[in-house]
Short mmCIF file of N, CA and C in Angstrom, two decimals:
data_model
loop_
_atom_site.label_atom_id
_atom_site.label_comp_id
_atom_site.label_asym_id
_atom_site.label_seq_id
_atom_site.Cartn_x
_atom_site.Cartn_y
_atom_site.Cartn_z
N MET Q 190 0.46 -23.00 -4.39
CA MET Q 190 -0.45 -23.52 -3.39
C MET Q 190 -1.88 -23.16 -3.79
N ASN Q 191 -2.77 -24.06 -3.59
CA ASN Q 191 -4.18 -23.87 -3.92
C ASN Q 191 -4.80 -22.88 -2.94
N ARG Q 192 -5.40 -21.82 -3.48
CA ARG Q 192 -6.01 -20.78 -2.63
C ARG Q 192 -7.11 -21.32 -1.75
N SER Q 193 -7.82 -22.34 -2.23
CA SER Q 193 -8.91 -22.89 -1.43
C SER Q 193 -8.39 -23.64 -0.21
N LEU Q 194 -7.10 -24.00 -0.21
CA LEU Q 194 -6.52 -24.71 0.93
C LEU Q 194 -5.98 -23.76 1.99
N VAL Q 195 -5.81 -22.49 1.63
CA VAL Q 195 -5.28 -21.51 2.59
C VAL Q 195 -6.42 -21.03 3.47
N ARG Q 196 -6.31 -21.32 4.75
CA ARG Q 196 -7.40 -21.01 5.68
C ARG Q 196 -7.52 -19.51 5.94
N GLY Q 197 -6.43 -18.84 6.17
CA GLY Q 197 -6.46 -17.40 6.45
C GLY Q 197 -5.09 -16.82 6.22
N TYR Q 198 -4.97 -15.55 6.51
CA TYR Q 198 -3.68 -14.89 6.36
C TYR Q 198 -2.77 -15.25 7.53
N SER Q 199 -1.49 -15.37 7.26
CA SER Q 199 -0.52 -15.67 8.32
C SER Q 199 -0.26 -14.41 9.14
N PRO Q 200 0.29 -14.58 10.35
CA PRO Q 200 0.63 -13.40 11.14
C PRO Q 200 1.57 -12.46 10.38
N LEU Q 201 2.56 -13.02 9.66
CA LEU Q 201 3.49 -12.17 8.91
C LEU Q 201 2.76 -11.40 7.81
N GLN Q 202 1.82 -12.04 7.11
CA GLN Q 202 1.05 -11.34 6.08
C GLN Q 202 0.26 -10.18 6.67
N LEU Q 203 -0.32 -10.38 7.84
CA LEU Q 203 -1.10 -9.31 8.47
C LEU Q 203 -0.19 -8.18 8.95
N VAL Q 204 0.96 -8.53 9.53
CA VAL Q 204 1.90 -7.49 9.98
C VAL Q 204 2.38 -6.68 8.77
N LEU Q 205 2.68 -7.35 7.67
CA LEU Q 205 3.11 -6.64 6.48
C LEU Q 205 2.00 -5.74 5.94
N HIS Q 206 0.78 -6.25 5.89
CA HIS Q 206 -0.35 -5.45 5.39
C HIS Q 206 -0.50 -4.17 6.19
N TRP Q 207 -0.61 -4.29 7.51
CA TRP Q 207 -0.86 -3.12 8.35
C TRP Q 207 0.37 -2.25 8.48
N GLY Q 208 1.55 -2.85 8.48
CA GLY Q 208 2.78 -2.07 8.54
C GLY Q 208 2.96 -1.22 7.30
N ILE Q 209 2.75 -1.82 6.14
CA ILE Q 209 2.86 -1.06 4.88
C ILE Q 209 1.79 0.02 4.83
N ALA Q 210 0.59 -0.31 5.29
CA ALA Q 210 -0.49 0.69 5.31
C ALA Q 210 -0.09 1.89 6.17
N ALA Q 211 0.51 1.65 7.34
CA ALA Q 211 0.93 2.74 8.21
C ALA Q 211 2.04 3.57 7.55
N LEU Q 212 2.98 2.89 6.90
CA LEU Q 212 4.07 3.62 6.24
C LEU Q 212 3.55 4.45 5.07
N VAL Q 213 2.61 3.91 4.31
CA VAL Q 213 2.04 4.68 3.19
C VAL Q 213 1.27 5.88 3.73
N LEU Q 214 0.54 5.70 4.80
CA LEU Q 214 -0.18 6.82 5.41
C LEU Q 214 0.81 7.91 5.84
N PHE Q 215 1.92 7.51 6.45
CA PHE Q 215 2.96 8.48 6.82
C PHE Q 215 3.42 9.24 5.57
N GLN Q 216 3.68 8.51 4.49
CA GLN Q 216 4.16 9.15 3.26
C GLN Q 216 3.13 10.14 2.71
N LEU Q 217 1.87 9.75 2.75
CA LEU Q 217 0.82 10.63 2.22
C LEU Q 217 0.69 11.91 3.04
N VAL Q 218 0.83 11.79 4.36
CA VAL Q 218 0.66 12.94 5.24
C VAL Q 218 1.89 13.84 5.24
N PHE Q 219 3.08 13.25 5.26
CA PHE Q 219 4.29 14.04 5.45
C PHE Q 219 5.20 14.12 4.22
N GLY Q 220 4.75 13.61 3.08
CA GLY Q 220 5.59 13.55 1.89
C GLY Q 220 5.88 14.86 1.22
N GLU Q 221 5.13 15.89 1.53
CA GLU Q 221 5.34 17.19 0.87
C GLU Q 221 6.71 17.78 1.18
N SER Q 222 7.30 17.37 2.28
CA SER Q 222 8.62 17.91 2.65
C SER Q 222 9.69 17.53 1.63
N MET Q 223 9.54 16.40 0.97
CA MET Q 223 10.51 16.01 -0.05
C MET Q 223 10.45 16.99 -1.21
N GLY Q 224 9.27 17.38 -1.64
CA GLY Q 224 9.13 18.38 -2.69
C GLY Q 224 9.72 19.71 -2.27
N GLU Q 225 9.51 20.07 -1.01
CA GLU Q 225 10.08 21.32 -0.49
C GLU Q 225 11.60 21.24 -0.49
N ALA Q 226 12.14 20.08 -0.17
CA ALA Q 226 13.61 19.90 -0.19
C ALA Q 226 14.15 20.05 -1.61
N GLN Q 227 13.44 19.49 -2.58
CA GLN Q 227 13.90 19.62 -3.96
C GLN Q 227 13.81 21.06 -4.45
N ARG Q 228 12.74 21.77 -4.08
CA ARG Q 228 12.60 23.18 -4.48
C ARG Q 228 13.68 24.04 -3.81
N ALA Q 229 13.97 23.76 -2.55
CA ALA Q 229 15.01 24.51 -1.86
C ALA Q 229 16.38 24.26 -2.50
N ALA Q 230 16.63 23.03 -2.89
CA ALA Q 230 17.91 22.71 -3.55
C ALA Q 230 18.01 23.44 -4.88
N ALA Q 231 16.92 23.49 -5.63
CA ALA Q 231 16.92 24.16 -6.93
C ALA Q 231 17.12 25.67 -6.77
N ARG Q 232 16.56 26.26 -5.70
CA ARG Q 232 16.69 27.71 -5.46
C ARG Q 232 17.99 28.05 -4.74
N GLY Q 233 18.62 27.05 -4.16
CA GLY Q 233 19.83 27.30 -3.38
C GLY Q 233 19.53 27.87 -2.01
N THR Q 234 18.33 27.59 -1.48
CA THR Q 234 17.96 28.08 -0.15
C THR Q 234 18.11 26.97 0.88
N ILE Q 235 18.09 27.36 2.12
CA ILE Q 235 18.25 26.41 3.22
C ILE Q 235 16.88 25.89 3.64
N LEU Q 236 16.83 24.62 3.91
CA LEU Q 236 15.61 23.94 4.33
C LEU Q 236 15.45 24.06 5.85
N THR Q 237 14.22 24.15 6.32
CA THR Q 237 14.01 24.14 7.77
C THR Q 237 14.39 22.76 8.31
N GLY Q 238 14.69 22.71 9.58
CA GLY Q 238 15.05 21.43 10.21
C GLY Q 238 13.94 20.41 10.10
N THR Q 239 12.71 20.87 10.27
CA THR Q 239 11.56 19.95 10.18
C THR Q 239 11.43 19.38 8.78
N ASP Q 240 11.51 20.26 7.77
CA ASP Q 240 11.40 19.78 6.39
C ASP Q 240 12.56 18.85 6.03
N ALA Q 241 13.76 19.17 6.52
CA ALA Q 241 14.91 18.31 6.23
C ALA Q 241 14.72 16.93 6.86
N THR Q 242 14.24 16.90 8.10
CA THR Q 242 14.00 15.63 8.79
C THR Q 242 12.91 14.82 8.09
N LEU Q 243 11.81 15.50 7.73
CA LEU Q 243 10.71 14.79 7.08
C LEU Q 243 11.09 14.34 5.67
N ALA Q 244 11.89 15.11 4.96
CA ALA Q 244 12.34 14.70 3.63
C ALA Q 244 13.22 13.45 3.73
N THR Q 245 14.11 13.44 4.72
CA THR Q 245 14.95 12.26 4.93
C THR Q 245 14.09 11.05 5.32
N ALA Q 246 13.12 11.28 6.19
CA ALA Q 246 12.22 10.20 6.59
C ALA Q 246 11.43 9.69 5.38
N HIS Q 247 10.98 10.60 4.52
CA HIS Q 247 10.23 10.20 3.32
C HIS Q 247 11.08 9.27 2.45
N TYR Q 248 12.33 9.60 2.28
CA TYR Q 248 13.25 8.79 1.49
C TYR Q 248 13.37 7.38 2.08
N TRP Q 249 13.66 7.30 3.38
CA TRP Q 249 13.90 6.00 4.00
C TRP Q 249 12.61 5.20 4.18
N VAL Q 250 11.52 5.86 4.46
CA VAL Q 250 10.24 5.14 4.57
C VAL Q 250 9.85 4.60 3.20
N GLY Q 251 10.11 5.35 2.12
CA GLY Q 251 9.84 4.85 0.77
C GLY Q 251 10.64 3.60 0.45
N ILE Q 252 11.90 3.58 0.86
CA ILE Q 252 12.72 2.38 0.65
C ILE Q 252 12.17 1.22 1.48
N ALA Q 253 11.74 1.51 2.71
CA ALA Q 253 11.15 0.47 3.56
C ALA Q 253 9.88 -0.09 2.92
N VAL Q 254 9.04 0.78 2.38
CA VAL Q 254 7.82 0.33 1.70
C VAL Q 254 8.18 -0.61 0.55
N LEU Q 255 9.14 -0.21 -0.26
CA LEU Q 255 9.55 -1.04 -1.39
C LEU Q 255 10.06 -2.40 -0.92
N ALA Q 256 10.92 -2.42 0.07
CA ALA Q 256 11.46 -3.69 0.58
C ALA Q 256 10.36 -4.57 1.16
N LEU Q 257 9.48 -3.97 1.94
CA LEU Q 257 8.41 -4.76 2.57
C LEU Q 257 7.40 -5.28 1.55
N VAL Q 258 7.09 -4.49 0.53
CA VAL Q 258 6.14 -4.96 -0.47
C VAL Q 258 6.76 -6.09 -1.30
N LEU Q 259 8.07 -6.02 -1.54
CA LEU Q 259 8.72 -7.13 -2.25
C LEU Q 259 8.66 -8.40 -1.40
N LEU Q 260 8.89 -8.27 -0.09
CA LEU Q 260 8.74 -9.41 0.81
C LEU Q 260 7.31 -9.92 0.79
N ARG Q 261 6.36 -9.00 0.80
CA ARG Q 261 4.95 -9.39 0.77
C ARG Q 261 4.60 -10.13 -0.52
N LEU Q 262 5.15 -9.69 -1.63
CA LEU Q 262 4.89 -10.38 -2.91
C LEU Q 262 5.49 -11.78 -2.90
N VAL Q 263 6.69 -11.91 -2.38
CA VAL Q 263 7.32 -13.25 -2.28
C VAL Q 263 6.45 -14.14 -1.41
N LEU Q 264 6.00 -13.63 -0.28
CA LEU Q 264 5.15 -14.40 0.63
C LEU Q 264 3.84 -14.77 -0.04
N ARG Q 265 3.28 -13.84 -0.80
CA ARG Q 265 2.02 -14.11 -1.50
C ARG Q 265 2.20 -15.22 -2.54
N LEU Q 266 3.35 -15.22 -3.22
CA LEU Q 266 3.60 -16.24 -4.24
C LEU Q 266 3.94 -17.59 -3.63
N THR Q 267 4.58 -17.60 -2.47
CA THR Q 267 4.97 -18.87 -1.86
C THR Q 267 3.91 -19.44 -0.93
N ARG Q 268 3.15 -18.59 -0.26
CA ARG Q 268 2.15 -19.07 0.68
C ARG Q 268 0.74 -18.97 0.11
N SER Q 269 0.55 -18.07 -0.82
CA SER Q 269 -0.75 -17.77 -1.41
C SER Q 269 -1.59 -16.96 -0.41
N VAL Q 270 -2.83 -16.77 -0.76
CA VAL Q 270 -3.77 -16.03 0.09
C VAL Q 270 -5.09 -16.78 0.06
N PRO Q 271 -5.94 -16.54 1.05
CA PRO Q 271 -7.23 -17.21 1.03
C PRO Q 271 -8.08 -16.75 -0.16
N ALA Q 272 -8.94 -17.61 -0.61
CA ALA Q 272 -9.85 -17.27 -1.70
C ALA Q 272 -10.76 -16.13 -1.26
N PRO Q 273 -11.21 -15.28 -2.19
CA PRO Q 273 -12.11 -14.19 -1.82
C PRO Q 273 -13.42 -14.73 -1.25
N MET Q 274 -14.03 -13.96 -0.39
CA MET Q 274 -15.34 -14.33 0.15
C MET Q 274 -16.34 -14.33 -1.00
N GLU Q 275 -17.20 -15.29 -1.02
CA GLU Q 275 -18.16 -15.41 -2.12
C GLU Q 275 -19.43 -14.61 -1.87
N THR Q 276 -19.53 -13.97 -0.73
CA THR Q 276 -20.76 -13.27 -0.37
C THR Q 276 -21.05 -12.06 -1.26
N ALA Q 277 -20.02 -11.45 -1.83
CA ALA Q 277 -20.23 -10.23 -2.62
C ALA Q 277 -20.42 -10.53 -4.11
N GLY Q 278 -20.14 -11.75 -4.53
CA GLY Q 278 -20.34 -12.11 -5.93
C GLY Q 278 -19.06 -12.04 -6.76
N ARG Q 279 -19.16 -12.55 -7.97
CA ARG Q 279 -18.00 -12.62 -8.86
C ARG Q 279 -17.47 -11.26 -9.28
N LEU Q 280 -18.37 -10.35 -9.60
CA LEU Q 280 -17.93 -9.02 -10.03
C LEU Q 280 -17.14 -8.33 -8.92
N ALA Q 281 -17.63 -8.40 -7.70
CA ALA Q 281 -16.93 -7.79 -6.58
C ALA Q 281 -15.57 -8.45 -6.37
N ALA Q 282 -15.50 -9.76 -6.53
CA ALA Q 282 -14.22 -10.47 -6.38
C ALA Q 282 -13.23 -10.02 -7.46
N ARG Q 283 -13.72 -9.84 -8.67
CA ARG Q 283 -12.84 -9.37 -9.75
C ARG Q 283 -12.38 -7.93 -9.51
N LEU Q 284 -13.30 -7.08 -9.06
CA LEU Q 284 -12.93 -5.70 -8.75
C LEU Q 284 -11.91 -5.66 -7.61
N ALA Q 285 -12.09 -6.52 -6.62
CA ALA Q 285 -11.12 -6.60 -5.53
C ALA Q 285 -9.76 -7.03 -6.06
N GLY Q 286 -9.75 -7.98 -6.98
CA GLY Q 286 -8.50 -8.43 -7.58
C GLY Q 286 -7.80 -7.31 -8.33
N VAL Q 287 -8.58 -6.52 -9.07
CA VAL Q 287 -8.01 -5.38 -9.80
C VAL Q 287 -7.46 -4.35 -8.82
N ALA Q 288 -8.20 -4.07 -7.76
CA ALA Q 288 -7.75 -3.10 -6.76
C ALA Q 288 -6.47 -3.57 -6.08
N HIS Q 289 -6.41 -4.86 -5.72
CA HIS Q 289 -5.20 -5.38 -5.08
C HIS Q 289 -4.00 -5.31 -6.03
N ALA Q 290 -4.23 -5.64 -7.29
CA ALA Q 290 -3.15 -5.55 -8.28
C ALA Q 290 -2.68 -4.09 -8.42
N ALA Q 291 -3.63 -3.16 -8.43
CA ALA Q 291 -3.28 -1.74 -8.53
C ALA Q 291 -2.46 -1.30 -7.32
N PHE Q 292 -2.82 -1.80 -6.13
CA PHE Q 292 -2.03 -1.48 -4.94
C PHE Q 292 -0.60 -1.98 -5.10
N TYR Q 293 -0.44 -3.22 -5.53
CA TYR Q 293 0.91 -3.77 -5.68
C TYR Q 293 1.71 -2.98 -6.72
N VAL Q 294 1.08 -2.62 -7.82
CA VAL Q 294 1.78 -1.83 -8.84
C VAL Q 294 2.22 -0.50 -8.24
N LEU Q 295 1.30 0.19 -7.57
CA LEU Q 295 1.65 1.48 -6.95
C LEU Q 295 2.73 1.34 -5.89
N LEU Q 296 2.64 0.28 -5.09
CA LEU Q 296 3.59 0.09 -4.00
C LEU Q 296 5.01 -0.19 -4.51
N VAL Q 297 5.13 -0.57 -5.77
CA VAL Q 297 6.44 -0.75 -6.38
C VAL Q 297 6.82 0.48 -7.21
N VAL Q 298 5.90 0.92 -8.06
CA VAL Q 298 6.21 2.01 -9.00
C VAL Q 298 6.46 3.34 -8.28
N VAL Q 299 5.69 3.66 -7.27
CA VAL Q 299 5.86 4.96 -6.61
C VAL Q 299 7.23 5.07 -5.92
N PRO Q 300 7.66 4.10 -5.12
CA PRO Q 300 9.01 4.23 -4.56
C PRO Q 300 10.11 4.21 -5.62
N VAL Q 301 9.95 3.40 -6.66
CA VAL Q 301 10.97 3.34 -7.71
C VAL Q 301 11.07 4.67 -8.44
N THR Q 302 9.93 5.28 -8.78
CA THR Q 302 9.99 6.57 -9.46
C THR Q 302 10.53 7.66 -8.53
N GLY Q 303 10.29 7.53 -7.23
CA GLY Q 303 10.88 8.47 -6.27
C GLY Q 303 12.40 8.36 -6.29
N LEU Q 304 12.90 7.14 -6.28
CA LEU Q 304 14.36 6.93 -6.35
C LEU Q 304 14.92 7.43 -7.68
N LEU Q 305 14.19 7.16 -8.75
CA LEU Q 305 14.64 7.65 -10.06
C LEU Q 305 14.68 9.18 -10.10
N ALA Q 306 13.73 9.82 -9.42
CA ALA Q 306 13.71 11.28 -9.37
C ALA Q 306 14.93 11.82 -8.63
N VAL Q 307 15.36 11.11 -7.61
CA VAL Q 307 16.53 11.54 -6.83
C VAL Q 307 17.82 11.27 -7.58
N TYR Q 308 17.94 10.09 -8.19
CA TYR Q 308 19.23 9.66 -8.74
C TYR Q 308 19.39 9.78 -10.25
N VAL Q 309 18.27 9.87 -10.98
CA VAL Q 309 18.37 9.89 -12.45
C VAL Q 309 17.94 11.24 -13.01
N SER Q 310 16.69 11.61 -12.76
CA SER Q 310 16.17 12.86 -13.31
C SER Q 310 14.98 13.34 -12.49
N PRO Q 311 14.93 14.63 -12.17
CA PRO Q 311 13.79 15.16 -11.43
C PRO Q 311 12.46 14.98 -12.18
N GLU Q 312 12.52 14.73 -13.47
CA GLU Q 312 11.29 14.53 -14.24
C GLU Q 312 10.51 13.31 -13.76
N PHE Q 313 11.18 12.34 -13.17
CA PHE Q 313 10.48 11.18 -12.61
C PHE Q 313 9.62 11.59 -11.42
N GLY Q 314 9.93 12.75 -10.83
CA GLY Q 314 9.14 13.25 -9.72
C GLY Q 314 7.70 13.53 -10.11
N ASP Q 315 7.49 13.95 -11.36
CA ASP Q 315 6.12 14.20 -11.83
C ASP Q 315 5.31 12.91 -11.83
N ILE Q 316 5.93 11.83 -12.28
CA ILE Q 316 5.26 10.52 -12.28
C ILE Q 316 5.04 10.08 -10.84
N HIS Q 317 6.06 10.25 -10.01
CA HIS Q 317 6.00 9.87 -8.60
C HIS Q 317 4.82 10.56 -7.90
N GLU Q 318 4.63 11.84 -8.16
CA GLU Q 318 3.59 12.61 -7.48
C GLU Q 318 2.18 12.19 -7.89
N ILE Q 319 2.02 11.58 -9.05
CA ILE Q 319 0.70 11.09 -9.46
C ILE Q 319 0.22 10.00 -8.51
N GLY Q 320 1.17 9.32 -7.89
CA GLY Q 320 0.82 8.23 -6.97
C GLY Q 320 -0.03 8.67 -5.80
N LYS Q 321 0.18 9.88 -5.30
CA LYS Q 321 -0.55 10.31 -4.11
C LYS Q 321 -2.07 10.31 -4.30
N PRO Q 322 -2.61 11.01 -5.31
CA PRO Q 322 -4.07 10.98 -5.44
C PRO Q 322 -4.60 9.58 -5.80
N VAL Q 323 -3.82 8.83 -6.54
CA VAL Q 323 -4.26 7.47 -6.89
C VAL Q 323 -4.32 6.61 -5.63
N PHE Q 324 -3.30 6.72 -4.78
CA PHE Q 324 -3.31 6.00 -3.50
C PHE Q 324 -4.52 6.40 -2.67
N ILE Q 325 -4.80 7.67 -2.60
CA ILE Q 325 -5.92 8.15 -1.77
C ILE Q 325 -7.24 7.56 -2.25
N VAL Q 326 -7.45 7.55 -3.56
CA VAL Q 326 -8.68 6.99 -4.11
C VAL Q 326 -8.75 5.49 -3.83
N LEU Q 327 -7.65 4.78 -4.08
CA LEU Q 327 -7.64 3.33 -3.84
C LEU Q 327 -7.86 3.00 -2.36
N ILE Q 328 -7.22 3.76 -1.49
CA ILE Q 328 -7.40 3.51 -0.05
C ILE Q 328 -8.84 3.76 0.36
N ALA Q 329 -9.46 4.82 -0.15
CA ALA Q 329 -10.86 5.10 0.17
C ALA Q 329 -11.77 3.98 -0.30
N LEU Q 330 -11.54 3.50 -1.53
CA LEU Q 330 -12.34 2.38 -2.05
C LEU Q 330 -12.12 1.12 -1.24
N HIS Q 331 -10.87 0.86 -0.89
CA HIS Q 331 -10.51 -0.33 -0.12
C HIS Q 331 -11.18 -0.30 1.26
N ALA Q 332 -11.11 0.85 1.92
CA ALA Q 332 -11.74 0.99 3.24
C ALA Q 332 -13.26 0.87 3.13
N ALA Q 333 -13.83 1.47 2.09
CA ALA Q 333 -15.28 1.37 1.89
C ALA Q 333 -15.70 -0.08 1.67
N ALA Q 334 -14.91 -0.81 0.89
CA ALA Q 334 -15.22 -2.22 0.64
C ALA Q 334 -15.12 -3.03 1.93
N ALA Q 335 -14.11 -2.75 2.75
CA ALA Q 335 -13.97 -3.46 4.02
C ALA Q 335 -15.16 -3.18 4.93
N LEU Q 336 -15.59 -1.93 4.98
CA LEU Q 336 -16.75 -1.58 5.81
C LEU Q 336 -18.04 -2.19 5.25
N TYR Q 337 -18.16 -2.25 3.93
CA TYR Q 337 -19.31 -2.90 3.30
C TYR Q 337 -19.37 -4.37 3.70
N HIS Q 338 -18.23 -5.04 3.63
CA HIS Q 338 -18.18 -6.45 4.03
C HIS Q 338 -18.51 -6.61 5.51
N GLN Q 339 -18.00 -5.70 6.33
CA GLN Q 339 -18.18 -5.83 7.78
C GLN Q 339 -19.62 -5.55 8.21
N PHE Q 340 -20.19 -4.45 7.71
CA PHE Q 340 -21.46 -4.00 8.26
C PHE Q 340 -22.67 -4.32 7.39
N TRP Q 341 -22.48 -4.56 6.11
CA TRP Q 341 -23.61 -4.89 5.24
C TRP Q 341 -23.69 -6.39 5.01
N LEU Q 342 -22.59 -6.97 4.53
CA LEU Q 342 -22.58 -8.40 4.25
C LEU Q 342 -22.33 -9.24 5.51
N ARG Q 343 -21.65 -8.67 6.48
CA ARG Q 343 -21.32 -9.36 7.73
C ARG Q 343 -20.70 -10.74 7.47
N ASP Q 344 -19.70 -10.74 6.59
CA ASP Q 344 -19.13 -12.02 6.16
C ASP Q 344 -17.76 -12.36 6.75
N GLY Q 345 -17.25 -11.53 7.64
CA GLY Q 345 -16.00 -11.83 8.30
C GLY Q 345 -14.74 -11.44 7.53
N THR Q 346 -14.89 -10.72 6.43
CA THR Q 346 -13.71 -10.32 5.65
C THR Q 346 -12.78 -9.45 6.49
N LEU Q 347 -13.32 -8.49 7.21
CA LEU Q 347 -12.48 -7.62 8.02
C LEU Q 347 -11.78 -8.42 9.13
N ARG Q 348 -12.47 -9.38 9.69
CA ARG Q 348 -11.87 -10.24 10.73
C ARG Q 348 -10.66 -10.97 10.17
N ARG Q 349 -10.72 -11.39 8.91
CA ARG Q 349 -9.58 -12.08 8.29
C ARG Q 349 -8.35 -11.20 8.24
N MET Q 350 -8.56 -9.88 8.17
CA MET Q 350 -7.42 -8.96 8.10
C MET Q 350 -6.92 -8.55 9.50
N LEU Q 351 -7.58 -9.03 10.52
CA LEU Q 351 -7.18 -8.68 11.89
C LEU Q 351 -6.72 -9.88 12.71
N VAL Q 352 -7.23 -11.07 12.38
CA VAL Q 352 -6.94 -12.27 13.16
C VAL Q 352 -6.22 -13.29 12.27
N PRO Q 353 -4.97 -13.63 12.60
CA PRO Q 353 -4.25 -14.61 11.79
C PRO Q 353 -4.99 -15.95 11.71
N GLY Q 354 -5.05 -16.50 10.52
CA GLY Q 354 -5.68 -17.79 10.31
C GLY Q 354 -7.19 -17.79 10.27
N ALA Q 355 -7.83 -16.62 10.45
CA ALA Q 355 -9.29 -16.58 10.43
C ALA Q 355 -9.79 -16.91 9.03
N PRO Q 356 -10.81 -17.76 8.94
CA PRO Q 356 -11.33 -18.15 7.60
C PRO Q 356 -12.06 -17.02 6.91
#
């Protein structure tokens, strides 16, 4: 589908965007319990109830992130997305494209390496853990760009991420 023909994001695209964002935030805040669970297993010690619950939640939320991002990718390929706002210029549009691609890569690679760490080798955990600081930097840049569009350029980019079909 031609990007110039797509008026705005669909309700499902927006729900997936914000839902995945909330799940990733949960993982970033509470993900340390999974590491504690692995250390406790290696030492043969008992995990606290809170850490056990949060480690289990981390596992299932990671699987949910992976499933939802795969759905989001299918939707992106079948429905497309609106063209970038031209107010920031070509360089900004290219940087946004690189940032979005990096998000998609992380949203697939981080859960997959987490699963590989559980089922194949704990060494994948080292790769998995690199995702946290990279996510934090990307999220900060993404939020800064959204605020720049909203308050400096005033071009409606943030509105497109909140209102289905907004141009």
